[in-house]
Amino acid sequence: MPTRSRPALDKISAGLAFLLGLAAILLALASQVFGGLVPCELCLEQRLAYYIGLPVLFLVLVTWNRLPLPAWYVGMAAATGIFLWGTYMGAYHAGVEWGFWPGPTACTGVGETMDFSALNNLTPVVGCDVVQFRLLGISLAGYNALVSLVVVALLVFSIWAQATRSKRG
């Protein structure tokens, strides 16, 4: 009876992490473009994890079998660290929205005084403590923290699966 090869769980989980991250940033952009939601300063900063982490993860995925193992670990650790930072930013922003701690003064403070005629030239500004949309009681910042945490978990599992497979030979 022929033996069935096991699927490479490390690559599958890394691929799922990439797809989940890609879906999250595309949904965030769609909510802005098509849904009319205006991102605040922290919303835009949270997106940096996707703008930086997804290309890093994509490079690791497309060079998966050609990368030396130490370079693979560095790439995966970098992507994991970037999304861990994204998890922190999402949780921080959700905490600002719930009033657990203050947000950046540029985002929640009174700001500078200006001439009223200059208001015509401004684009809409939304405070970081203002929730524009909630689903099941969770804001988009909260969902970003959860999604980023799942991406981190998938990447950590991928690293663990690769390390386990490497030890077995």
Tab-separated table of C-alpha atoms in Angstrom:
chain	number	residue	atom	x	y	z
A	1	MET	CA	0.000	0.000	0.000
A	2	PRO	CA	1.527	3.356	-0.983
A	3	THR	CA	2.262	5.761	1.824
A	4	ARG	CA	0.563	9.075	1.740
A	5	SER	CA	2.778	12.077	2.223
A	6	ARG	CA	1.646	14.455	4.910
A	7	PRO	CA	0.833	17.970	3.816
A	8	ALA	CA	3.465	20.505	4.737
A	9	LEU	CA	1.681	22.121	7.661
A	10	ASP	CA	4.311	24.825	7.891
A	11	LYS	CA	3.607	26.067	4.379
A	12	ILE	CA	-0.156	25.652	4.702
A	13	SER	CA	-0.324	27.688	7.908
A	14	ALA	CA	1.960	30.400	6.481
A	15	GLY	CA	-0.210	30.543	3.359
A	16	LEU	CA	-3.355	30.820	5.476
A	17	ALA	CA	-1.722	33.632	7.463
A	18	PHE	CA	-0.985	35.469	4.224
A	19	LEU	CA	-4.523	35.017	2.886
A	20	LEU	CA	-6.085	36.110	6.175
A	21	GLY	CA	-3.867	39.200	6.318
A	22	LEU	CA	-4.608	40.045	2.700
A	23	ALA	CA	-8.361	39.684	3.264
A	24	ALA	CA	-8.162	41.916	6.346
A	25	ILE	CA	-6.364	44.790	4.632
A	26	LEU	CA	-8.581	44.538	1.549
A	27	LEU	CA	-11.681	44.712	3.758
A	28	ALA	CA	-10.248	47.737	5.581
A	29	LEU	CA	-9.582	49.500	2.287
A	30	ALA	CA	-13.026	48.546	0.945
A	31	SER	CA	-14.714	49.911	4.071
A	32	GLN	CA	-12.944	53.187	3.405
A	33	VAL	CA	-13.481	53.415	-0.354
A	34	PHE	CA	-16.920	51.838	-0.693
A	35	GLY	CA	-18.277	52.063	2.850
A	36	GLY	CA	-17.374	55.680	3.455
A	37	LEU	CA	-15.559	55.031	6.739
A	38	VAL	CA	-12.818	57.585	7.373
A	39	PRO	CA	-9.713	56.099	9.023
A	40	CYS	CA	-8.151	57.892	11.963
A	41	GLU	CA	-4.430	58.243	12.651
A	42	LEU	CA	-4.273	54.945	14.573
A	43	CYS	CA	-6.270	53.132	11.874
A	44	LEU	CA	-3.708	54.184	9.295
A	45	GLU	CA	-0.829	53.192	11.571
A	46	GLN	CA	-2.345	49.740	12.108
A	47	ARG	CA	-2.343	49.184	8.362
A	48	LEU	CA	1.450	49.487	8.295
A	49	ALA	CA	1.713	45.963	9.711
A	50	TYR	CA	-0.089	44.696	6.613
A	51	TYR	CA	1.763	46.955	4.186
A	52	ILE	CA	5.119	45.725	5.544
A	53	GLY	CA	4.320	42.242	6.845
A	54	LEU	CA	2.450	40.893	3.826
A	55	PRO	CA	5.266	41.604	1.326
A	56	VAL	CA	7.785	40.001	3.708
A	57	LEU	CA	5.569	36.949	4.077
A	58	PHE	CA	4.935	36.857	0.321
A	59	LEU	CA	8.690	36.791	-0.348
A	60	VAL	CA	9.104	33.917	2.100
A	61	LEU	CA	6.245	32.021	0.450
A	62	VAL	CA	7.460	32.432	-3.142
A	63	THR	CA	11.019	31.461	-2.215
A	64	TRP	CA	9.925	28.733	0.202
A	65	ASN	CA	11.974	25.835	-1.172
A	66	ARG	CA	14.905	27.966	-2.317
A	67	LEU	CA	15.642	29.823	0.910
A	68	PRO	CA	18.326	28.460	3.200
A	69	LEU	CA	16.693	27.433	6.465
A	70	PRO	CA	18.323	30.229	8.539
A	71	ALA	CA	17.059	32.846	6.051
A	72	TRP	CA	13.613	31.240	6.184
A	73	TYR	CA	13.586	31.551	9.971
A	74	VAL	CA	14.654	35.206	9.758
A	75	GLY	CA	11.905	35.999	7.235
A	76	MET	CA	9.243	34.203	9.238
A	77	ALA	CA	10.404	35.801	12.491
A	78	ALA	CA	10.314	39.232	10.840
A	79	ALA	CA	6.773	38.688	9.537
A	80	THR	CA	5.688	37.356	12.937
A	81	GLY	CA	7.197	40.350	14.731
A	82	ILE	CA	5.539	42.800	12.354
A	83	PHE	CA	2.113	41.228	12.875
A	84	LEU	CA	2.726	41.049	16.629
A	85	TRP	CA	3.248	44.815	16.506
A	86	GLY	CA	-0.008	45.038	14.506
A	87	THR	CA	-1.771	43.051	17.239
A	88	TYR	CA	-0.493	45.499	19.842
A	89	MET	CA	-1.596	48.505	17.760
A	90	GLY	CA	-5.083	47.047	17.266
A	91	ALA	CA	-5.461	46.294	20.985
A	92	TYR	CA	-4.128	49.752	21.882
A	93	HIS	CA	-6.584	51.419	19.500
A	94	ALA	CA	-9.499	49.343	20.805
A	95	GLY	CA	-8.526	50.393	24.331
A	96	VAL	CA	-8.552	54.040	23.261
A	97	GLU	CA	-12.026	53.537	21.786
A	98	TRP	CA	-13.303	51.969	25.011
A	99	GLY	CA	-11.715	54.742	27.095
A	100	PHE	CA	-9.307	52.407	28.920
A	101	TRP	CA	-6.395	54.775	28.209
A	102	PRO	CA	-5.848	58.021	26.341
A	103	GLY	CA	-4.902	58.007	22.693
A	104	PRO	CA	-2.362	60.209	20.948
A	105	THR	CA	-3.094	63.899	21.465
A	106	ALA	CA	-3.084	64.507	17.713
A	107	CYS	CA	-5.852	61.935	17.453
A	108	THR	CA	-8.011	62.638	20.497
A	109	GLY	CA	-6.925	66.039	21.758
A	110	VAL	CA	-8.216	69.501	20.988
A	111	GLY	CA	-5.381	70.279	18.582
A	112	GLU	CA	-4.179	73.619	17.279
A	113	THR	CA	-6.329	76.657	16.701
A	114	MET	CA	-6.903	77.735	13.136
A	115	ASP	CA	-8.733	80.254	11.058
A	116	PHE	CA	-12.278	79.146	10.189
A	117	SER	CA	-11.724	79.824	6.479
A	118	ALA	CA	-9.098	77.063	6.484
A	119	LEU	CA	-11.784	74.514	7.366
A	120	ASN	CA	-12.951	74.401	3.750
A	121	ASN	CA	-9.616	72.877	2.705
A	122	LEU	CA	-9.590	70.093	5.284
A	123	THR	CA	-10.366	66.485	4.626
A	124	PRO	CA	-12.579	64.771	7.195
A	125	VAL	CA	-10.738	64.020	10.434
A	126	VAL	CA	-11.981	61.333	12.780
A	127	GLY	CA	-10.792	61.024	16.354
A	128	CYS	CA	-9.135	57.786	17.378
A	129	ASP	CA	-11.604	57.441	20.237
A	130	VAL	CA	-14.601	57.554	17.880
A	131	VAL	CA	-15.980	54.168	16.819
A	132	GLN	CA	-17.466	54.385	13.336
A	133	PHE	CA	-18.595	50.775	13.098
A	134	ARG	CA	-19.162	47.899	15.516
A	135	LEU	CA	-20.133	44.334	14.757
A	136	LEU	CA	-21.234	42.173	17.699
A	137	GLY	CA	-19.934	44.894	20.015
A	138	ILE	CA	-16.407	44.832	18.586
A	139	SER	CA	-14.956	47.740	16.612
A	140	LEU	CA	-12.806	47.399	13.521
A	141	ALA	CA	-9.730	48.083	15.683
A	142	GLY	CA	-10.756	45.186	17.913
A	143	TYR	CA	-11.216	42.912	14.919
A	144	ASN	CA	-7.826	43.997	13.622
A	145	ALA	CA	-6.248	42.957	16.931
A	146	LEU	CA	-7.979	39.567	16.734
A	147	VAL	CA	-7.092	38.974	13.078
A	148	SER	CA	-3.483	40.021	13.651
A	149	LEU	CA	-3.304	37.666	16.638
A	150	VAL	CA	-4.570	34.772	14.496
A	151	VAL	CA	-1.972	35.642	11.823
A	152	VAL	CA	0.725	35.591	14.530
A	153	ALA	CA	-0.540	32.232	15.810
A	154	LEU	CA	-0.484	30.750	12.299
A	155	LEU	CA	3.054	32.021	11.721
A	156	VAL	CA	4.268	30.698	15.087
A	157	PHE	CA	2.685	27.338	14.251
A	158	SER	CA	4.434	27.395	10.874
A	159	ILE	CA	7.796	28.042	12.528
A	160	TRP	CA	7.122	25.295	15.075
A	161	ALA	CA	6.071	22.817	12.352
A	162	GLN	CA	9.220	23.577	10.344
A	163	ALA	CA	11.430	23.176	13.416
A	164	THR	CA	9.755	19.870	14.289
A	165	ARG	CA	10.118	18.601	10.734
A	166	SER	CA	13.755	19.717	10.576
A	167	LYS	CA	14.575	17.805	13.775
A	168	ARG	CA	13.086	14.605	12.342
A	169	GLY	CA	15.213	14.928	9.267
